[in-house]
Structures are given as structure tokens and as C-alpha cells.
Short mmCIF file of C-alpha atoms in Angstrom, two decimals:
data_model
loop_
_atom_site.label_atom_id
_atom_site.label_comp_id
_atom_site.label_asym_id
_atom_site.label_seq_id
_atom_site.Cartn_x
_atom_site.Cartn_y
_atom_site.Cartn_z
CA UNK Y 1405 212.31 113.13 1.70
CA UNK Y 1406 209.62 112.81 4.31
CA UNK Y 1407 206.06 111.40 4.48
CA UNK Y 1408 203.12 113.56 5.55
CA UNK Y 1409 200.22 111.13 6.76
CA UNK Y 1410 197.08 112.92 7.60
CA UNK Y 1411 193.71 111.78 9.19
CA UNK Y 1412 193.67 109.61 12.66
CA UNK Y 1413 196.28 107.09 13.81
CA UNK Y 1414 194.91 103.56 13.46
CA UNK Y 1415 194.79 101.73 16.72
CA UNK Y 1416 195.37 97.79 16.64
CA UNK Y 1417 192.32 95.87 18.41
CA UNK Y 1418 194.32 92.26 18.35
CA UNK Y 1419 197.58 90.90 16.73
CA UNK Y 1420 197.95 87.38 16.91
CA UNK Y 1421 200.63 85.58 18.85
CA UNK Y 1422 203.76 84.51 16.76
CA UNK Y 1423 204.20 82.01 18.10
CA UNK Y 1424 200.38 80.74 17.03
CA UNK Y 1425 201.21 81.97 14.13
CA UNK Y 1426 203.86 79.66 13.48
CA UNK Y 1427 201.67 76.97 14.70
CA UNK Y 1428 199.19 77.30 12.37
CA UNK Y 1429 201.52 77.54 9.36
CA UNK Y 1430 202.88 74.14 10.71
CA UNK Y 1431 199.57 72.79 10.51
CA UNK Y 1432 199.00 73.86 7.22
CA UNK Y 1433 202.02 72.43 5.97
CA UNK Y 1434 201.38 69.16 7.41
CA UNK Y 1435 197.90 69.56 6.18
CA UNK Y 1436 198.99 70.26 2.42
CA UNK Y 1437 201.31 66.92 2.87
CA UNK Y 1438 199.15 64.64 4.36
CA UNK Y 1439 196.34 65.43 1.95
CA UNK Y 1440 197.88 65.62 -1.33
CA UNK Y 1441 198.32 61.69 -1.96
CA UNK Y 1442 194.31 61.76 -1.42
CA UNK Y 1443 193.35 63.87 -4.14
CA UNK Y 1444 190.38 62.88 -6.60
CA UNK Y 1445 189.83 60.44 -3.12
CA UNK Y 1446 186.76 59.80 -1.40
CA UNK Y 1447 186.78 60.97 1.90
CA UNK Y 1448 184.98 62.41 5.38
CA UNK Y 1449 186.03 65.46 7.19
CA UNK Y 1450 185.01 66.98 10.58
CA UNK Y 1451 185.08 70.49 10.86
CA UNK Y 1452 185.84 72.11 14.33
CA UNK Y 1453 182.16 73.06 14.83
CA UNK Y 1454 181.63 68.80 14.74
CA UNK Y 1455 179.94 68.82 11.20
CA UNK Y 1456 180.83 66.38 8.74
CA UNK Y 1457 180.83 66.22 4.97
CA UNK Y 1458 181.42 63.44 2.72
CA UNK Y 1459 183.04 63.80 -0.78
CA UNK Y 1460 185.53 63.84 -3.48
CA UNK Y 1461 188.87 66.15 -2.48
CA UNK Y 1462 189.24 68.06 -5.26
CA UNK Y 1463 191.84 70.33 -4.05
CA UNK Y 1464 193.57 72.22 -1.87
CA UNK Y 1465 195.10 76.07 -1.64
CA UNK Y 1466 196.49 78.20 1.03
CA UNK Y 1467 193.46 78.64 2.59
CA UNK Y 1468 191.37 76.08 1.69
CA UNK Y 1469 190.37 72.78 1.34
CA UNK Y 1470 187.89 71.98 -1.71
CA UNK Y 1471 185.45 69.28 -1.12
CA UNK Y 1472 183.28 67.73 -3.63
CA UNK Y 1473 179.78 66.49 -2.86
CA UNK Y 1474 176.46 65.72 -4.56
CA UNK Y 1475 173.32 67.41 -3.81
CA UNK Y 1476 170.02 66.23 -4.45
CA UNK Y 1477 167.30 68.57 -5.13
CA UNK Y 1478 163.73 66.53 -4.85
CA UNK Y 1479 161.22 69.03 -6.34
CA UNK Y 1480 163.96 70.37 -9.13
CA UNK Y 1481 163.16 73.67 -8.56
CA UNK Y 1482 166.56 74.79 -7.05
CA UNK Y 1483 166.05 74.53 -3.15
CA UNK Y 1484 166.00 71.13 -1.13
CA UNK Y 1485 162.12 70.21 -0.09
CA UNK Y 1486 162.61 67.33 2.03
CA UNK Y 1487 158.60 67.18 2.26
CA UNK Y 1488 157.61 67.73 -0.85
CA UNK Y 1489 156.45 64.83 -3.20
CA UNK Y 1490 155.12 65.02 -5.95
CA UNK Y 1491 151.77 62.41 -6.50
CA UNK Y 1492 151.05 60.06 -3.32
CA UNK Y 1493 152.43 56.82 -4.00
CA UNK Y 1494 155.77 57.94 -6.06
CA UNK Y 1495 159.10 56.92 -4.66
CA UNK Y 1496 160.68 54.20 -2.95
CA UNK Y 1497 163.06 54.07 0.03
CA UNK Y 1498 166.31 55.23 -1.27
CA UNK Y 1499 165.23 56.30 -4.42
CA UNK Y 1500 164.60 59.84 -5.42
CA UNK Y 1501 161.51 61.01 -6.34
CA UNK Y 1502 160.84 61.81 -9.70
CA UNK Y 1503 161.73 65.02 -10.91
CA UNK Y 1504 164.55 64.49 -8.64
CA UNK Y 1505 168.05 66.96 -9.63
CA UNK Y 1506 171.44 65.69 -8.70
CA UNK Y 1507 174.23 67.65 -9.11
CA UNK Y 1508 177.73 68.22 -7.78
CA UNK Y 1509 178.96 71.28 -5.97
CA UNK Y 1510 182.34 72.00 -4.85
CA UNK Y 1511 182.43 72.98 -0.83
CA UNK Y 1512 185.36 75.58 -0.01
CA UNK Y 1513 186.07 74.46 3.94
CA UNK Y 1514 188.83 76.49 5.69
CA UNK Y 1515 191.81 74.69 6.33
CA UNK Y 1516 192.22 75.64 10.00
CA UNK Y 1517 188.66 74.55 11.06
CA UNK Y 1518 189.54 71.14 10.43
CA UNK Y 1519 189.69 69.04 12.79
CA UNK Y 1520 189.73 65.21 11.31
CA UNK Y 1521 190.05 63.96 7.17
CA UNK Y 1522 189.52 60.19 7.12
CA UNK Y 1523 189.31 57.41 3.66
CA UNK Y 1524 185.96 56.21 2.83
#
């Protein structure tokens, strides 16, 4: 039996290094082991790019690591307004202001972009 393939040959444009590739599979592993004590934890990671989140590690998959945080929303109406207030006067230092939404949101961040996961 033979196979008939029609329409153009597909060229490869990059095909990563086996040997990275076994590298990075080592660093997920030791990811996936170092991590899963933590779980339900509070914690801080840096990402590659140098941002930082702080949250709740909710879980963890092949891919990803799932991060927990709050967001505050000041004006309620779905989008962060960090100069909008409501009457002049309203609010304290370190309090919201009212009509102030908190909610939590789960942050997908991709395992090999990590760069440091510490306690809080």
C-alpha cells in the first residue's frame, strides 16, 4: 500500500535542540516537585520578564502554574480606575473606596517563564 501526499512539502523554520529539550522537561519536573508541598500556600513568583505576583497556588499542570490573586475594582464597574473616586472626602489610606469590588481571579503563568517561587 502506498501514500499519495499532494500539495507543497512543508519546510521546518526551527526545531529545538534535544538536548534543551531535555532540559526543560528537567525543570519541569523539579518544578512539579518542589511546588506541590505549597499548594493552597501563599506565595510570590517572578516571572522571567522580572514581574511579580502575589497569591494563593492553586495548582499546577503540564504547562502551567495557576496562581490565585485578588483584584480590586474601585468604581465596580468592571475595569480598575485608579483615579476615580467617587464624592471628595470618601476613603481612607488603605481602605477601598466605597463601591469598591473585590474578587479573586485565577492567573495561568507558564511554567518555563519562571524564574523564582518564594513563601510569604
Amino acid at each position: 500500500m502506498s501514500t499519495y501526499q499532494s500539495g507543497p512539502q512543508t519546510t521546518v523554520i526551527y526545531q529545538a535542540d534535544p538536548a534543551a529539550v531535555k532540559h526543560m522537561q528537567g525543570v519541569r519536573d523539579s518544578l512539579h516537585q518542589s511546588c506541590k508541598p505549597y499548594l493552597n500556600h501563599q506565595v510570590q513568583v517572578q516571572t522571567l520578564d522580572g514581574q511579580m505576583h502575589e497569591g494563593t497556588l492553586a495548582g499546577m499542570d503540564s504547562k502551567n502554574l495557576y496562581l490565585t490573586v485578588t483584584v480590586t475594582m474601585e468604581n465596580g464597574r468592571g475595569y480598575y480606575n485608579p483615579y476615580y473616586k467617587p464624592y471628595p472626602g470618601y476613603g481612607y489610606p488603605g481602605y477601598p473606596y466605597p463601591g469598591a469590588v473585590s474578587s479573586n481571579v485565577i492567573v495561568p503563568l507558564v511554567l518555563y517563564e519562571l524564574l523564582a517561587i518564594s513563601l510569604l
